[in-house]
XYZ file of C-alpha atoms in Angstrom:
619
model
C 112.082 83.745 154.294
C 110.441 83.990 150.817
C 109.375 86.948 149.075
C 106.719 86.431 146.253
C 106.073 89.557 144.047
C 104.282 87.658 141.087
C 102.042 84.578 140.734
C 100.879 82.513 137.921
C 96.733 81.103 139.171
C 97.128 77.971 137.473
C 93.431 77.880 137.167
C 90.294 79.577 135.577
C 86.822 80.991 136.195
C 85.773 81.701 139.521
C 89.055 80.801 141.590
C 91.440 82.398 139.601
C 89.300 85.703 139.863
C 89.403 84.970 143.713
C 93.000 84.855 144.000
C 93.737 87.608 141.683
C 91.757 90.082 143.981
C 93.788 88.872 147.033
C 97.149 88.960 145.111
C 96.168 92.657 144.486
C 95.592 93.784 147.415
C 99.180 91.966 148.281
C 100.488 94.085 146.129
C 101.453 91.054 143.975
C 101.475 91.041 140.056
C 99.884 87.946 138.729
C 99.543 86.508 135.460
C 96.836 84.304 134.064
C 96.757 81.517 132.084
C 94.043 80.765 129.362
C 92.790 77.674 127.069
C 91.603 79.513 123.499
C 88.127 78.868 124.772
C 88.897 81.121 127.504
C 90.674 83.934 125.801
C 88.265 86.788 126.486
C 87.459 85.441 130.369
C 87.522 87.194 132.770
C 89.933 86.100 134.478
C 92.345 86.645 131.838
C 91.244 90.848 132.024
C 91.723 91.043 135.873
C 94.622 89.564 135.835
C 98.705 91.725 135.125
C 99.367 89.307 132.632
C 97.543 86.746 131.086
C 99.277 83.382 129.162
C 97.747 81.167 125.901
C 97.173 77.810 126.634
C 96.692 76.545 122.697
C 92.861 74.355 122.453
C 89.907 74.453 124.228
C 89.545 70.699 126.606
C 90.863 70.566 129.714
C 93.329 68.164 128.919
C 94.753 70.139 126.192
C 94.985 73.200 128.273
C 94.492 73.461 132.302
C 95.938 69.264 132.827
C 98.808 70.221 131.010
C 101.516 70.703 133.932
C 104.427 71.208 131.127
C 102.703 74.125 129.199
C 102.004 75.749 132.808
C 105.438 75.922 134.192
C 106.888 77.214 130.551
C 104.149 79.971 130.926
C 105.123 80.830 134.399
C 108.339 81.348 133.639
C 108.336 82.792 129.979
C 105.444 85.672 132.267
C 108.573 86.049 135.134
C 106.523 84.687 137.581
C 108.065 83.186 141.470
C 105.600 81.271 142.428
C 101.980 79.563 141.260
C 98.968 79.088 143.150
C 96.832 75.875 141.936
C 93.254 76.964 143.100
C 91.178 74.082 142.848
C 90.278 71.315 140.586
C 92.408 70.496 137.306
C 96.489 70.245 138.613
C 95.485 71.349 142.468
C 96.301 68.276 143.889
C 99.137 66.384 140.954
C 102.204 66.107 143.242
C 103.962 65.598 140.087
C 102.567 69.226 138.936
C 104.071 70.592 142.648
C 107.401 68.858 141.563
C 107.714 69.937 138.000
C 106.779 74.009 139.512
C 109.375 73.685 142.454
C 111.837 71.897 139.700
C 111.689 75.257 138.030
C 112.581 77.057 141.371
C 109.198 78.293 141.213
C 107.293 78.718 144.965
C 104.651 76.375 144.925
C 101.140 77.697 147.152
C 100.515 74.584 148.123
C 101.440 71.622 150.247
C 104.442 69.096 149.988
C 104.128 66.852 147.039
C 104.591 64.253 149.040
C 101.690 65.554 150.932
C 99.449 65.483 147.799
C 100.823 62.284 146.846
C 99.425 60.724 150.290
C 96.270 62.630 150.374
C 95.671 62.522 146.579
C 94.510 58.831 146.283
C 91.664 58.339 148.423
C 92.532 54.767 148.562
C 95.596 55.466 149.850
C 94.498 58.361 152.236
C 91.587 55.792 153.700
C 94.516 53.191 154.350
C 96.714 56.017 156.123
C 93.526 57.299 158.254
C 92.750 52.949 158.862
C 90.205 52.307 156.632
C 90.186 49.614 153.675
C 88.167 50.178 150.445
C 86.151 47.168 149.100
C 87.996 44.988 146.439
C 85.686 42.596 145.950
C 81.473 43.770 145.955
C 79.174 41.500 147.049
C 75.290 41.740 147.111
C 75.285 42.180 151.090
C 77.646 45.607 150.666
C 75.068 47.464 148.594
C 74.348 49.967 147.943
C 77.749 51.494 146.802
C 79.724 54.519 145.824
C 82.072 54.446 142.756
C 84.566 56.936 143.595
C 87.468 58.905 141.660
C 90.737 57.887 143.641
C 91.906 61.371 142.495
C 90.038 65.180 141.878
C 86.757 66.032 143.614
C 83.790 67.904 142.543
C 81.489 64.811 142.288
C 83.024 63.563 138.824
C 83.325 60.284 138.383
C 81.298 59.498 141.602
C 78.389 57.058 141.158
C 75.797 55.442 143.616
C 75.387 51.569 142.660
C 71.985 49.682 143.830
C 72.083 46.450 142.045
C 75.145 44.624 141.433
C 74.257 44.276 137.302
C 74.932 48.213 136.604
C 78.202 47.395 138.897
C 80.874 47.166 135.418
C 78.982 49.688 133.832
C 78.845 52.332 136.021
C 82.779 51.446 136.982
C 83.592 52.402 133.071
C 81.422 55.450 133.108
C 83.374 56.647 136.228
C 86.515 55.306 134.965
C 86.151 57.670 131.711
C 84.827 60.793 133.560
C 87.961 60.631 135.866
C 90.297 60.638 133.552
C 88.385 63.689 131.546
C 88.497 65.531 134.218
C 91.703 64.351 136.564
C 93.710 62.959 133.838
C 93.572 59.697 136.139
C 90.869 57.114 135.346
C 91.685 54.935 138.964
C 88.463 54.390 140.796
C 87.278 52.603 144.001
C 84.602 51.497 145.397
C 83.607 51.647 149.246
C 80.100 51.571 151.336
C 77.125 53.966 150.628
C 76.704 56.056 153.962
C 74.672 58.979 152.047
C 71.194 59.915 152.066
C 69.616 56.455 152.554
C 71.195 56.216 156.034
C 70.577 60.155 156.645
C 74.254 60.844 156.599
C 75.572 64.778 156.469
C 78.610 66.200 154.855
C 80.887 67.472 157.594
C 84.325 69.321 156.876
C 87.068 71.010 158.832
C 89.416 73.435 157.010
C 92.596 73.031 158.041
C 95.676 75.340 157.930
C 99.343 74.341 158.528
C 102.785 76.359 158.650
C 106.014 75.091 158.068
C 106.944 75.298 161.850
C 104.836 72.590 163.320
C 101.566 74.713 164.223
C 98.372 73.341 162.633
C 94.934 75.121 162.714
C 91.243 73.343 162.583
C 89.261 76.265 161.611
C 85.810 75.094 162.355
C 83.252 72.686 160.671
C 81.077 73.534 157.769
C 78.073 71.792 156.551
C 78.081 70.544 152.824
C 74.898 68.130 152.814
C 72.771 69.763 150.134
C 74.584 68.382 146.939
C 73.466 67.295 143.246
C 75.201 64.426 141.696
C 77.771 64.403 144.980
C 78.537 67.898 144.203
C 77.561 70.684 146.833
C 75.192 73.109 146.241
C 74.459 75.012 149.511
C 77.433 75.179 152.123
C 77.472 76.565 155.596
C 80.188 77.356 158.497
C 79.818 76.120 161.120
C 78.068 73.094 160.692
C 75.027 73.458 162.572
C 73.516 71.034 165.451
C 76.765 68.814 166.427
C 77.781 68.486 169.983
C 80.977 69.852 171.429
C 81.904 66.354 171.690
C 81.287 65.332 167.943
C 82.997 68.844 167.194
C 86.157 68.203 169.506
C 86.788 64.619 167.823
C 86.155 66.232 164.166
C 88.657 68.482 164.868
C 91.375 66.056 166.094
C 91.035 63.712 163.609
C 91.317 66.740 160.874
C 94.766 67.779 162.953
C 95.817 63.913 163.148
C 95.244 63.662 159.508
C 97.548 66.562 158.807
C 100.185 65.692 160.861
C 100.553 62.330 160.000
C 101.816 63.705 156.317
C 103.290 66.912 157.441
C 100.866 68.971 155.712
C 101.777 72.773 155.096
C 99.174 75.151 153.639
C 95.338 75.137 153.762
C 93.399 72.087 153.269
C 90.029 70.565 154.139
C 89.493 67.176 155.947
C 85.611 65.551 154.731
C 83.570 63.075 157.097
C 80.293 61.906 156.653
C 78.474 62.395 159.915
C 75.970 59.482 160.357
C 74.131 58.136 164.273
C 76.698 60.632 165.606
C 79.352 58.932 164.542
C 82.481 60.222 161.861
C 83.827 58.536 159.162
C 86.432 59.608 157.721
C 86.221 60.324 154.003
C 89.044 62.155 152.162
C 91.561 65.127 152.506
C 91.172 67.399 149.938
C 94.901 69.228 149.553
C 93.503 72.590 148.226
C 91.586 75.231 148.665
C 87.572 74.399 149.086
C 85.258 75.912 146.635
C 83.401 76.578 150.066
C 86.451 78.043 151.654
C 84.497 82.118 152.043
C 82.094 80.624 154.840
C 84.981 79.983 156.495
C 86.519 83.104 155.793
C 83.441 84.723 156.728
C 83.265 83.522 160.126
C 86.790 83.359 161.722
C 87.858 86.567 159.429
C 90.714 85.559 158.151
C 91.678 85.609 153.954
C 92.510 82.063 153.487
C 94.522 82.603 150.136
C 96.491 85.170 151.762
C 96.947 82.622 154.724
C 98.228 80.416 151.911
C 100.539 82.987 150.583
C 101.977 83.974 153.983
C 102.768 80.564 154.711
C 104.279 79.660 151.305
C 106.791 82.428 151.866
C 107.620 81.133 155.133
C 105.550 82.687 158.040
C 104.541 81.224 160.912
C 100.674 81.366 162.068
C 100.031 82.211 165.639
C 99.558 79.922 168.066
C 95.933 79.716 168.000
C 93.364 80.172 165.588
C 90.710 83.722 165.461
C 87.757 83.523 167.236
C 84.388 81.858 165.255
C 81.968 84.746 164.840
C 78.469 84.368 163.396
C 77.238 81.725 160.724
C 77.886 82.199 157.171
C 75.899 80.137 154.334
C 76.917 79.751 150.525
C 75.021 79.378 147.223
C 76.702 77.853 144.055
C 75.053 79.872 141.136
C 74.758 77.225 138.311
C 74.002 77.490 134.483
C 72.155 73.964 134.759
C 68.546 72.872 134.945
C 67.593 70.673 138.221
C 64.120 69.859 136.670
C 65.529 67.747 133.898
C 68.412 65.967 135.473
C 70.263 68.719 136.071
C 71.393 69.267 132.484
C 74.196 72.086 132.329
C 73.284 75.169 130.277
C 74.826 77.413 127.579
C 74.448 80.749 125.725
C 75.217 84.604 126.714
C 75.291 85.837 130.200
C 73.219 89.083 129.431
C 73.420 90.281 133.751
C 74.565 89.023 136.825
C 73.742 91.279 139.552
C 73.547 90.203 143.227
C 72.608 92.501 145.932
C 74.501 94.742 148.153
C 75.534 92.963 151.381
C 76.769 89.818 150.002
C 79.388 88.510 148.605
C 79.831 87.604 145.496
C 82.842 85.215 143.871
C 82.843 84.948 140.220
C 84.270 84.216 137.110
C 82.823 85.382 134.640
C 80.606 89.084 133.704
C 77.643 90.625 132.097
C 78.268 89.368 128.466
C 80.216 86.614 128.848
C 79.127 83.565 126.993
C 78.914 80.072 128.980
C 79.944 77.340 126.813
C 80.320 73.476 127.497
C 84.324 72.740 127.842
C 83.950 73.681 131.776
C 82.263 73.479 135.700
C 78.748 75.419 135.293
C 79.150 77.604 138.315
C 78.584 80.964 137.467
C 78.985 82.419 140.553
C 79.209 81.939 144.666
C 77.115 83.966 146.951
C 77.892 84.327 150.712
C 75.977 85.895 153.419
C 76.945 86.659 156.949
C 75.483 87.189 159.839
C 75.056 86.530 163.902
C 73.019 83.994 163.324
C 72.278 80.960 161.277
C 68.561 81.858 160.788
C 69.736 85.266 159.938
C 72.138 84.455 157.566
C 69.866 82.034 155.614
C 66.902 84.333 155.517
C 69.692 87.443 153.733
C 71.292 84.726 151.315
C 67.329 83.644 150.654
C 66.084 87.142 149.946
C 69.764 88.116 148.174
C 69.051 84.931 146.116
C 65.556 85.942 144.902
C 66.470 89.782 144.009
C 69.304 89.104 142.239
C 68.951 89.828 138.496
C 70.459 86.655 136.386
C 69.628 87.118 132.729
C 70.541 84.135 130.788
C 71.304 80.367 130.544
C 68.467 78.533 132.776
C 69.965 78.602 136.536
C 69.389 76.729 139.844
C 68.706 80.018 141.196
C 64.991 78.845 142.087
C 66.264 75.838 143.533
C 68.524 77.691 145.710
C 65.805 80.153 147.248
C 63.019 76.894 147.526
C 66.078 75.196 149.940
C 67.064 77.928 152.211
C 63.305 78.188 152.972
C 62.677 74.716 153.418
C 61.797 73.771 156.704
C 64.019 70.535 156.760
C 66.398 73.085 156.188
C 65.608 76.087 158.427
C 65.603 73.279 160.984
C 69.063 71.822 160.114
C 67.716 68.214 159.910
C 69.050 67.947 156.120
C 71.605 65.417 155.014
C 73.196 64.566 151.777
C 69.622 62.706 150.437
C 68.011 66.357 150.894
C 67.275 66.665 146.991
C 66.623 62.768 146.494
C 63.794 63.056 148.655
C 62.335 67.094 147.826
C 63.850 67.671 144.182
C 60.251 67.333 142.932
C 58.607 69.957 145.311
C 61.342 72.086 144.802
C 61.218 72.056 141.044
C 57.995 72.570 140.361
C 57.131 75.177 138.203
C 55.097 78.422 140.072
C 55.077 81.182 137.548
C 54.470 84.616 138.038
C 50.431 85.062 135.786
C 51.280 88.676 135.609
C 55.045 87.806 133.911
C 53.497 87.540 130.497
C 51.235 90.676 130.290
C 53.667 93.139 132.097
C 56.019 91.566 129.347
C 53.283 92.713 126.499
C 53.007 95.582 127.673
C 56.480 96.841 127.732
C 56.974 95.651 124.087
C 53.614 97.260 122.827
C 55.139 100.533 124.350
C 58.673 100.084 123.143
C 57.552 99.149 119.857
C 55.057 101.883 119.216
C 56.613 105.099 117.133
C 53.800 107.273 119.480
C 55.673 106.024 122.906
C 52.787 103.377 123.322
C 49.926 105.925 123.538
C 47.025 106.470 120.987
C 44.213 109.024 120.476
C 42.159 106.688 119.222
C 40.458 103.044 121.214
C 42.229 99.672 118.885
C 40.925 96.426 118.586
C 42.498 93.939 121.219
C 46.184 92.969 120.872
C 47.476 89.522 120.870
C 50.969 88.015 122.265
C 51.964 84.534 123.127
C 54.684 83.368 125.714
C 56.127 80.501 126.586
C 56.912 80.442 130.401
C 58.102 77.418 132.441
C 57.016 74.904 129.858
C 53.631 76.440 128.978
C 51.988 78.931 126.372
C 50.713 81.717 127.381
C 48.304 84.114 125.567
C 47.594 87.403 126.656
C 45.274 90.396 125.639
C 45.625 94.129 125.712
C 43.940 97.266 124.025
C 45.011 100.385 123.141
C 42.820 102.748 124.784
C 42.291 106.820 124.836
C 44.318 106.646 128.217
C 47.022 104.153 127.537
C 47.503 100.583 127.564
C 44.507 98.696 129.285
C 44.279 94.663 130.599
C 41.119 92.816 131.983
C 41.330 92.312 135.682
C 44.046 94.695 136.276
C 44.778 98.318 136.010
C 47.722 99.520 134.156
C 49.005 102.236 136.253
C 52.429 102.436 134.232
C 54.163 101.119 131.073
C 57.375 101.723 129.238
C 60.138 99.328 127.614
C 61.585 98.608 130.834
C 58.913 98.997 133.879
C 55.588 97.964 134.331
C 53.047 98.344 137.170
C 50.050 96.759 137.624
C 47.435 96.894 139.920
C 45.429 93.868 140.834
C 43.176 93.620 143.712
C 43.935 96.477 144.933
C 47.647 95.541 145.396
C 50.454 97.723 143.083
C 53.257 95.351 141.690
C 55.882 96.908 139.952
C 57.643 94.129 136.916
C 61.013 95.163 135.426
C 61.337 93.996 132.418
C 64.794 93.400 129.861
C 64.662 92.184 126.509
C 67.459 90.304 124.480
C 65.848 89.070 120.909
C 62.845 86.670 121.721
C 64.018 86.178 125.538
C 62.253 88.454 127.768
C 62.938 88.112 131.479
C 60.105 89.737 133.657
C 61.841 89.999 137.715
C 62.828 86.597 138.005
C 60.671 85.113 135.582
C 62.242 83.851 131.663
C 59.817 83.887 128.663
C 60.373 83.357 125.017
C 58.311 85.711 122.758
C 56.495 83.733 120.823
C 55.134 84.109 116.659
C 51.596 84.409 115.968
C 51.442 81.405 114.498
C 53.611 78.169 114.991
C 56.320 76.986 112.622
C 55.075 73.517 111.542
C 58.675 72.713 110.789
C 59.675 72.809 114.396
C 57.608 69.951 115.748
C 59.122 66.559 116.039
C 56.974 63.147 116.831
C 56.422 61.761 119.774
C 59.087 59.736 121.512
C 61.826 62.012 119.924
C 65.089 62.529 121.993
C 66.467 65.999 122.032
C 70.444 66.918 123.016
C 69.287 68.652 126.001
C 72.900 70.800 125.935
C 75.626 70.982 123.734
C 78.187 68.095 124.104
C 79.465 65.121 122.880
C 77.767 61.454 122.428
C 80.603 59.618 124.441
C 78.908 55.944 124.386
C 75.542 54.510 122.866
C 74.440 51.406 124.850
C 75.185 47.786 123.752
C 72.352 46.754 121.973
C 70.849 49.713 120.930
C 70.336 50.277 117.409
C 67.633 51.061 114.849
C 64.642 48.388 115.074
C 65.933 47.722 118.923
C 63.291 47.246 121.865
C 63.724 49.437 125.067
C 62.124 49.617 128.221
C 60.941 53.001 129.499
C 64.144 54.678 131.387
C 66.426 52.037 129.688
C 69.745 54.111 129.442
C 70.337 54.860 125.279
C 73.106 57.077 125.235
C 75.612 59.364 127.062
C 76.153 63.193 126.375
C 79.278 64.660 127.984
C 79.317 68.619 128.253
C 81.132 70.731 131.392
C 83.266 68.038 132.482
C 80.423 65.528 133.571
C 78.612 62.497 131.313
C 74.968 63.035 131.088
C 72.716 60.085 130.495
C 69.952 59.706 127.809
C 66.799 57.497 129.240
C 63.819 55.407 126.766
C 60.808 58.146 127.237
C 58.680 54.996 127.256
C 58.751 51.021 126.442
C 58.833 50.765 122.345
C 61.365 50.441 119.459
C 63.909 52.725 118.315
C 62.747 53.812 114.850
C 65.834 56.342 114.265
C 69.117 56.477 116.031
C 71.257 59.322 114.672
C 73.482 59.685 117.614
C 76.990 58.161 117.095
C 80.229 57.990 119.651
C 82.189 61.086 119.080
C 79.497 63.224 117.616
C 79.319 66.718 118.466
C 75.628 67.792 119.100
C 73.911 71.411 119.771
C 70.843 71.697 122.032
C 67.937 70.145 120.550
C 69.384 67.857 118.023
C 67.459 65.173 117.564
C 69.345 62.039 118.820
C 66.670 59.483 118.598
C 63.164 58.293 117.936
C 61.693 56.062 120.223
C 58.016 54.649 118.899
C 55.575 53.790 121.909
C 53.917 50.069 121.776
C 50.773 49.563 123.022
């Protein structure tokens, strides 16, 4: 039997946070590791002991295996837990740790190594990817044969965008895996009204093996999930009694040890087997939620050597996740950067994250800011508390799919359970559009006519009418106020309170109270995020029509064949790709025309809202 008193969290962000907290209460030191990017996260400040990783990618940094294991040991660490993503599942990363006579928190490498590939896991589970794609197996999914998280996952219609879409996949992968292998296999998602169905798994190293219930992943963005439940709502006993098995088969047949999570898409009540992910899920607190149990210590225990009982805890009640991310879903889901001013959540949840009021989110990683969990008896309940938790929270900030999140808990496809994995494909637009707050504006007027006036924002004497301009989910916005003998005054409301910070208004007969922060021209009224606008508009900040804006911070990776200056597109042609957080984001025609400037090369490092290129309408 193994005793671990310090671990290194191979890792960052939100995991490494998560198994810090754990270790703690362990009583186990641990020691962090950190790319230069990094050095001020906060994982590195909860942590005993925190390492420098020297550069900022991913591949300079968290791939690099060699520069890990040095750390670990330079820090006096016994063992190192992977987390997920980056080295999590690299059998030759499990070697090169348990070369060291390190204790790896994982599985077997030989484990990973059969798991890993998801070609090779398919063949050991039965199945045979496609080597050759014909027009009758569309459509198709381009898949990363190693990693997870969606990245370098793509949905192919049409045989033509077949090689390209293989490259763009092929490049992504190996950003984010190191490993640029890819497959390619049959498209069983949203078309076909598939959902994502896991079992977590959990496996000593004395032959007992542990399904701990389904959850439900279906609600994802660009194959990653967004909105994850335990347990997976609406399947039979039966369905749930042959999930199960086939998540124990799959773990015996390579004498897996540790936690890990079998995925199935569930389609005409059927399962097909789709990977085995040999890590900890980002999902992996619904589970906890439910059966009770602290899966990393679970992972700890049976590193050292425990066995688990016989059976598994009791399910209790239904648990449902959010993933918080700095990303826009209105305009292709473009990941977000800049200073995290507040992240505040609600008692009664829980909240996993990695980062803290102040932090700044910048473009080398994931975009989650932030998990939140509720629990409850029942499903309804526990959707309606993360829904409400959701909409209170106070996230001041890059933009965030916090909206997004609320509008899909309270969907009725939802509330129902009758989602599946083409759940956005087929609502993103409903759920998207903009529904402003018409009070956000003036409450937000009023607060900085009070803060700014040297009197506290009363006069003795009536003023002419004020003037301010917003812009609020895409629009301008111009409101009015006076200064009055008894305070601040609005048309068609009464102002029954105004300082810097709080607002009240009554409309209709109906009080509403508006909190309201400031950080330079950002003002964030409740939920609601305006810019402050100037009186009048800087001329030099207009650009023509058909100009395309970097819509993040990134990197131009590729520029189509064929496109250069004097060039004629099609409306939605592809132009360019941007990569930024790990994923490639593609740059579309606005409209049919000719590209009259191109300024966007490969390898060019771009800020938000440089131009990129000019694309001239024809008639």
């Amino acid at each position: 039997m193994t005793t671990i008193t310090s671990v290194l969290v191979a890792n960052r962000g939100e995991i490494a946070c998560r198994v810090v907290r754990t270790c703690r209460e362990l009583g186990i030191r641990t020691v962090a590791v950190h790319s230069d990017a990094d050095a001020d996260a906060l994982h590195t400040r909860v942590a005993d002991t925190a390492v420098r990783l020297p550069g900022s990618s991913p591949a300079d940094t968290y791939l690099r295996g060699d520069l890990i294991v040095k750390a670990a040991l330079a820090a006096g660490a016994d063992a190192v837990h992977p987390g997920y993503g980056f080295l999590s599942e690299n059998a030759g990363f499990a070697r090169a740790v348990q070369g060291a006579g390190l204790v790896w928190v994982g599985p077997p490498p030989e484990a990973i190594e059969a798991m890993a590939s998801k070609t090779r896991a398919k063949e050991l589970m039965g199945i045979k990817p496609l080597r050759e794609v014909t027009e009758a197996d569309l459509p198709v999914l381009v898949k990363a044969a190693a990693g997870g998280g969606g990245r370098g996952m793509r949905v192919v219609r049409r045989l033509a965008d077949l090689d390209a879409e293989l490259s763009a996949a092929r490049a992504e992968a190996a950003s984010a895996f190191g490993d640029g292998e890819v497959f390619t296999e049959r498209y069983l998602g949203g078309d076909a009204g598939g959902r994502h169905v896991e079992v977590q798994v959990l496996a000593d190293t004395h032959g007992t093996v542990w399904a701990l219930g389904t959850r439900d992943c279906s609600l994802q963005r660009r194959h990653q999930k967004v909105i994850e439940e335990a347990p997976a709502p609406g399947l039979s006993a039966r369905l749930t009694g042959e999930l199960h098995s086939l998540a124990v088969r799959a773990a015996r047949a390579v004498s897996y040890v540790g936690a890990g999570t079998v995925e199935f898409l569930v389609a005409g009540g059927r399962a097909h087997f789709l990977e085995m992910n040999t890590r900890l899920q980002v999902e992996h607190p619904v589970t906890e939620a439910v059966f009770g149990v602290d899966l990393v210590a679970e992972q700890i225990r049976v590193a050292e050597g425990h066995a688990l009982d016989g059976e598994p805890p009791a399910l209790h009640g239904h648990a449902v996740e959010a993933r918080l991310y700095a990303e826009d879903p209105a305009h292709d889901w473009a990941p977000q950067t800049g200073r995290l001013h507040r992240l505040a959540v609600p008692d009664g949840v829980r909240l996993d994250t990695g980062c803290t009021d102040g932090d700044d989110i910048g473009v080398h990683y994931d975009p989650m800011l932030a998990k939140v969990v509720a629990h409850a008896p029942t499903r309804a309940e526990a959707v309606r508390k993360l829904a409400a938790a959701l909409e209170r929270a106070v996230i001041h900030g890059p933009v965030t799919n916090r909206d997004l999140l609320v509008r899909s808990l309270r969907h009725e496809e939802f509330a129902a359970a009758r989602m599946d994995t083409g759940f956005y494909d087929r609502h993103l637009p409903g759920l998207t559009t903009p529904a402003p707050d018409p009070h956000a504006p003036l409450a937000a007027a009023l607060a900085d006519a009070h803060g700014r006036s040297r009197f506290g924002g009363w006069r003795n004497l009536a003023s002419q009418p004020q003037v301010k301009r917003y812009a609020m989910a895409g629009e301008e916005h111009e409101v009015r106020y006076r200064h009055t003998r008894d305070g601040l005054a609005a048309e068609g409301v009464r102002v029954v309170h105004a300082d810097a910070r709080l607002v009240i208004l009554e409309a209709g007969g109906v009080r509403r109270r508006f909190e309201v922060s400031r950080y330079g021209d950002r003002v964030y009224v409740n939920a609601a995020a305006l810019t402050a606008l100037p009186r009048f508009p800087d001329p030099t900040t207009q650009h023509a029509p058909g100009s395309l804006l970097a819509p993040m911070p990134g990197t131009v990776v590729r520029v189509a064949d064929g496109v250069t200056e004097g060039a004629a597109v099609e409306a939605g042609q592809p132009l360019l790709w941007l990569e930024a957080m790990k994923m490639q984001h593609k740059i579309t025609a606005p409209a049919t025309g000719v590209v009259s400037a191109l300024h966007a090369t490969p390898g060019r490092q771009v800020e938000v809202g440089t131009l990129l290129a000019v694309v001239e309408a024809t008639p």
